[in-house]
Tab-separated table of N, CA, C and O in Angstrom:
chain	number	residue	atom	x	y	z
A	1	UNK	N	163.210	-40.297	51.782
A	1	UNK	CA	164.053	-39.841	52.860
A	1	UNK	C	165.106	-38.862	52.320
A	1	UNK	O	165.688	-39.105	51.272
A	2	UNK	N	165.328	-37.814	53.072
A	2	UNK	CA	166.336	-36.821	52.725
A	2	UNK	C	167.629	-37.125	53.473
A	2	UNK	O	167.609	-37.743	54.533
A	3	UNK	N	168.736	-36.674	52.920
A	3	UNK	CA	170.033	-36.891	53.565
A	3	UNK	C	170.495	-35.585	54.195
A	3	UNK	O	170.441	-34.527	53.570
A	4	UNK	N	170.945	-35.683	55.444
A	4	UNK	CA	171.418	-34.520	56.188
A	4	UNK	C	172.811	-34.782	56.728
A	4	UNK	O	173.162	-35.913	57.054
A	5	UNK	N	173.595	-33.712	56.827
A	5	UNK	CA	174.916	-33.767	57.442
A	5	UNK	C	174.865	-32.885	58.679
A	5	UNK	O	174.405	-31.743	58.617
A	6	UNK	N	175.313	-33.414	59.816
A	6	UNK	CA	175.316	-32.669	61.077
A	6	UNK	C	176.753	-32.555	61.556
A	6	UNK	O	177.459	-33.560	61.665
A	7	UNK	N	177.186	-31.319	61.809
A	7	UNK	CA	178.535	-31.076	62.319
A	7	UNK	C	178.411	-30.546	63.738
A	7	UNK	O	177.760	-29.531	63.975
A	8	UNK	N	179.030	-31.263	64.685
A	8	UNK	CA	179.028	-30.873	66.088
A	8	UNK	C	180.355	-30.213	66.421
A	8	UNK	O	181.411	-30.709	66.027
A	9	UNK	N	180.320	-29.111	67.168
A	9	UNK	CA	181.532	-28.479	67.669
A	9	UNK	C	181.523	-28.611	69.186
A	9	UNK	O	180.552	-28.253	69.846
A	10	UNK	N	182.627	-29.131	69.739
A	10	UNK	CA	182.718	-29.402	71.164
A	10	UNK	C	183.481	-28.310	71.905
A	10	UNK	O	184.186	-27.506	71.295
A	11	UNK	N	183.370	-28.322	73.223
A	11	UNK	CA	184.032	-27.328	74.084
A	11	UNK	C	185.535	-27.294	73.827
A	11	UNK	O	186.138	-26.225	73.802
A	12	UNK	N	186.145	-28.444	73.608
A	12	UNK	CA	187.597	-28.517	73.409
A	12	UNK	C	188.030	-28.131	71.990
A	12	UNK	O	189.201	-28.246	71.651
A	13	UNK	N	187.099	-27.709	71.146
A	13	UNK	CA	187.428	-27.278	69.791
A	13	UNK	C	187.347	-28.378	68.749
A	13	UNK	O	187.430	-28.112	67.552
A	14	UNK	N	187.193	-29.606	69.172
A	14	UNK	CA	187.086	-30.739	68.249
A	14	UNK	C	185.740	-30.705	67.541
A	14	UNK	O	184.765	-30.190	68.070
A	15	UNK	N	185.681	-31.255	66.350
A	15	UNK	CA	184.409	-31.361	65.632
A	15	UNK	C	184.159	-32.814	65.243
A	15	UNK	O	185.087	-33.609	65.131
A	16	UNK	N	182.897	-33.142	65.049
A	16	UNK	CA	182.500	-34.493	64.614
A	16	UNK	C	181.384	-34.332	63.593
A	16	UNK	O	180.440	-33.573	63.810
A	17	UNK	N	181.505	-35.017	62.487
A	17	UNK	CA	180.499	-34.946	61.422
A	17	UNK	C	179.780	-36.283	61.319
A	17	UNK	O	180.408	-37.331	61.266
A	18	UNK	N	178.446	-36.222	61.325
A	18	UNK	CA	177.628	-37.419	61.158
A	18	UNK	C	176.638	-37.207	60.025
A	18	UNK	O	176.239	-36.080	59.756
A	19	UNK	N	176.222	-38.295	59.410
A	19	UNK	CA	175.236	-38.223	58.334
A	19	UNK	C	173.979	-38.959	58.752
A	19	UNK	O	174.043	-39.999	59.397
A	20	UNK	N	172.833	-38.399	58.381
A	20	UNK	CA	171.538	-38.962	58.735
A	20	UNK	C	170.652	-39.061	57.513
A	20	UNK	O	170.786	-38.268	56.584
A	21	UNK	N	169.719	-39.977	57.549
A	21	UNK	CA	168.609	-40.003	56.605
A	21	UNK	C	167.352	-39.799	57.429
A	21	UNK	O	167.112	-40.524	58.389
A	22	UNK	N	166.573	-38.794	57.070
A	22	UNK	CA	165.361	-38.472	57.821
A	22	UNK	C	164.370	-37.796	56.891
A	22	UNK	O	164.718	-37.360	55.792
A	23	UNK	N	163.136	-37.673	57.352
A	23	UNK	CA	162.085	-37.047	56.550
A	23	UNK	C	162.207	-35.527	56.544
A	23	UNK	O	161.814	-34.879	55.590
A	24	UNK	N	162.757	-34.953	57.632
A	24	UNK	CA	162.869	-33.494	57.713
A	24	UNK	C	163.978	-33.103	58.677
A	24	UNK	O	164.450	-33.922	59.478
A	25	UNK	N	164.382	-31.843	58.612
A	25	UNK	CA	165.387	-31.304	59.523
A	25	UNK	C	164.873	-31.350	60.963
A	25	UNK	O	165.618	-31.617	61.898
A	26	UNK	N	163.576	-31.124	61.122
A	26	UNK	CA	162.959	-31.158	62.457
A	26	UNK	C	163.111	-32.543	63.087
A	26	UNK	O	163.347	-32.673	64.289
A	27	UNK	N	162.988	-33.581	62.289
A	27	UNK	CA	163.140	-34.949	62.783
A	27	UNK	C	164.569	-35.200	63.263
A	27	UNK	O	164.788	-35.871	64.280
A	28	UNK	N	165.549	-34.659	62.559
A	28	UNK	CA	166.954	-34.808	62.961
A	28	UNK	C	167.189	-34.109	64.304
A	28	UNK	O	167.782	-34.677	65.218
A	29	UNK	N	166.700	-32.876	64.440
A	29	UNK	CA	166.867	-32.124	65.692
A	29	UNK	C	166.193	-32.854	66.847
A	29	UNK	O	166.751	-32.972	67.935
A	30	UNK	N	165.008	-33.366	66.612
A	30	UNK	CA	164.279	-34.106	67.639
A	30	UNK	C	165.074	-35.330	68.093
A	30	UNK	O	165.168	-35.621	69.284
A	31	UNK	N	165.659	-36.037	67.159
A	31	UNK	CA	166.448	-37.227	67.480
A	31	UNK	C	167.682	-36.855	68.299
A	31	UNK	O	168.013	-37.524	69.280
A	32	UNK	N	168.351	-35.770	67.918
A	32	UNK	CA	169.552	-35.326	68.625
A	32	UNK	C	169.230	-34.970	70.070
A	32	UNK	O	169.907	-35.401	70.999
A	33	UNK	N	168.195	-34.185	70.279
A	33	UNK	CA	167.879	-33.718	71.626
A	33	UNK	C	167.230	-34.795	72.486
A	33	UNK	O	167.324	-34.749	73.703
A	34	UNK	N	166.596	-35.776	71.872
A	34	UNK	CA	165.908	-36.811	72.648
A	34	UNK	C	166.834	-37.942	73.083
A	34	UNK	O	166.784	-38.390	74.219
A	35	UNK	N	167.699	-38.397	72.194
A	35	UNK	CA	168.462	-39.611	72.468
A	35	UNK	C	169.924	-39.399	72.829
A	35	UNK	O	170.510	-40.233	73.486
A	36	UNK	N	170.560	-38.350	72.357
A	36	UNK	CA	171.992	-38.099	72.556
A	36	UNK	C	172.862	-39.231	72.005
A	36	UNK	O	173.992	-39.399	72.400
A	37	UNK	N	172.322	-40.036	71.137
A	37	UNK	CA	173.125	-41.041	70.443
A	37	UNK	C	172.547	-41.201	69.039
A	37	UNK	O	171.368	-41.008	68.824
A	38	UNK	N	173.377	-41.573	68.120
A	38	UNK	CA	173.000	-41.499	66.717
A	38	UNK	C	173.533	-42.698	65.966
A	38	UNK	O	174.522	-43.285	66.355
A	39	UNK	N	172.889	-43.010	64.876
A	39	UNK	CA	173.416	-44.013	63.962
A	39	UNK	C	173.711	-43.292	62.655
A	39	UNK	O	172.828	-42.733	62.027
A	40	UNK	N	174.961	-43.259	62.288
A	40	UNK	CA	175.347	-42.569	61.065
A	40	UNK	C	175.120	-43.500	59.861
A	40	UNK	O	174.771	-44.661	60.018
A	41	UNK	N	175.367	-42.988	58.671
A	41	UNK	CA	175.193	-43.793	57.464
A	41	UNK	C	176.118	-45.005	57.438
A	41	UNK	O	175.831	-45.998	56.798
A	42	UNK	N	177.250	-44.909	58.147
A	42	UNK	CA	178.189	-46.026	58.170
A	42	UNK	C	177.759	-47.097	59.172
A	42	UNK	O	178.476	-48.045	59.417
A	43	UNK	N	176.595	-46.927	59.768
A	43	UNK	CA	176.013	-47.890	60.707
A	43	UNK	C	176.809	-48.019	61.998
A	43	UNK	O	176.726	-49.019	62.690
A	44	UNK	N	177.606	-47.006	62.341
A	44	UNK	CA	178.311	-47.041	63.611
A	44	UNK	C	177.482	-46.297	64.660
A	44	UNK	O	176.861	-45.292	64.356
A	45	UNK	N	177.453	-46.825	65.858
A	45	UNK	CA	176.739	-46.181	66.946
A	45	UNK	C	177.673	-45.156	67.578
A	45	UNK	O	178.765	-45.505	68.018
A	46	UNK	N	177.256	-43.900	67.596
A	46	UNK	CA	178.086	-42.824	68.115
A	46	UNK	C	177.337	-42.157	69.250
A	46	UNK	O	176.191	-41.755	69.098
A	47	UNK	N	177.992	-42.038	70.409
A	47	UNK	CA	177.391	-41.369	71.561
A	47	UNK	C	177.969	-39.964	71.660
A	47	UNK	O	179.175	-39.786	71.606
A	48	UNK	N	177.109	-38.983	71.798
A	48	UNK	CA	177.552	-37.599	71.951
A	48	UNK	C	176.899	-37.020	73.194
A	48	UNK	O	175.671	-37.021	73.310
A	49	UNK	N	177.719	-36.549	74.123
A	49	UNK	CA	177.222	-35.900	75.328
A	49	UNK	C	176.919	-34.442	74.980
A	49	UNK	O	177.830	-33.660	74.710
A	50	UNK	N	175.644	-34.075	74.977
A	50	UNK	CA	175.265	-32.720	74.568
A	50	UNK	C	175.767	-31.646	75.529
A	50	UNK	O	175.832	-30.473	75.162
A	51	UNK	N	176.180	-32.026	76.736
A	51	UNK	CA	176.751	-31.051	77.665
A	51	UNK	C	178.090	-30.522	77.174
A	51	UNK	O	178.520	-29.445	77.578
A	52	UNK	N	178.769	-31.280	76.314
A	52	UNK	CA	180.072	-30.874	75.787
A	52	UNK	C	179.982	-30.209	74.417
A	52	UNK	O	180.996	-29.834	73.847
A	53	UNK	N	178.776	-30.071	73.875
A	53	UNK	CA	178.595	-29.495	72.538
A	53	UNK	C	178.373	-27.986	72.653
A	53	UNK	O	177.517	-27.520	73.395
A	54	UNK	N	179.175	-27.218	71.931
A	54	UNK	CA	179.016	-25.779	71.887
A	54	UNK	C	177.901	-25.416	70.907
A	54	UNK	O	177.026	-24.612	71.209
A	55	UNK	N	177.944	-26.026	69.730
A	55	UNK	CA	176.927	-25.783	68.714
A	55	UNK	C	176.919	-26.932	67.723
A	55	UNK	O	177.880	-27.688	67.631
A	56	UNK	N	175.826	-27.051	66.971
A	56	UNK	CA	175.794	-27.994	65.879
A	56	UNK	C	175.071	-27.369	64.705
A	56	UNK	O	174.235	-26.491	64.865
A	57	UNK	N	175.445	-27.789	63.503
A	57	UNK	CA	174.883	-27.254	62.270
A	57	UNK	C	174.355	-28.408	61.428
A	57	UNK	O	175.020	-29.429	61.274
A	58	UNK	N	173.150	-28.223	60.898
A	58	UNK	CA	172.532	-29.249	60.053
A	58	UNK	C	172.387	-28.707	58.643
A	58	UNK	O	171.845	-27.619	58.450
A	59	UNK	N	172.880	-29.454	57.680
A	59	UNK	CA	172.709	-29.067	56.278
A	59	UNK	C	172.133	-30.258	55.515
A	59	UNK	O	172.425	-31.410	55.829
A	60	UNK	N	171.335	-29.947	54.522
A	60	UNK	CA	170.750	-30.986	53.686
A	60	UNK	C	171.678	-31.270	52.517
A	60	UNK	O	172.148	-30.354	51.851
A	61	UNK	N	171.971	-32.541	52.301
A	61	UNK	CA	172.823	-32.934	51.178
A	61	UNK	C	171.965	-33.175	49.959
A	61	UNK	O	170.807	-33.559	50.058
A	62	UNK	N	172.545	-32.942	48.799
A	62	UNK	CA	171.797	-33.142	47.559
A	62	UNK	C	172.252	-34.370	46.845
A	62	UNK	O	173.248	-34.905	47.051
């Protein structure tokens, strides 16, 4: 499993950073667009309303 960091930027200018473990970047994007909720590495359940997201960036951690 690879580690990814996803940074969301919201309409109000706030940002939120989450960490994922997934097989590929495509899997992370699929999860984001399908469920609108995520489990970060800290095991907290985080709900993100994609209607309020301006953009998000995915980077692979080493």
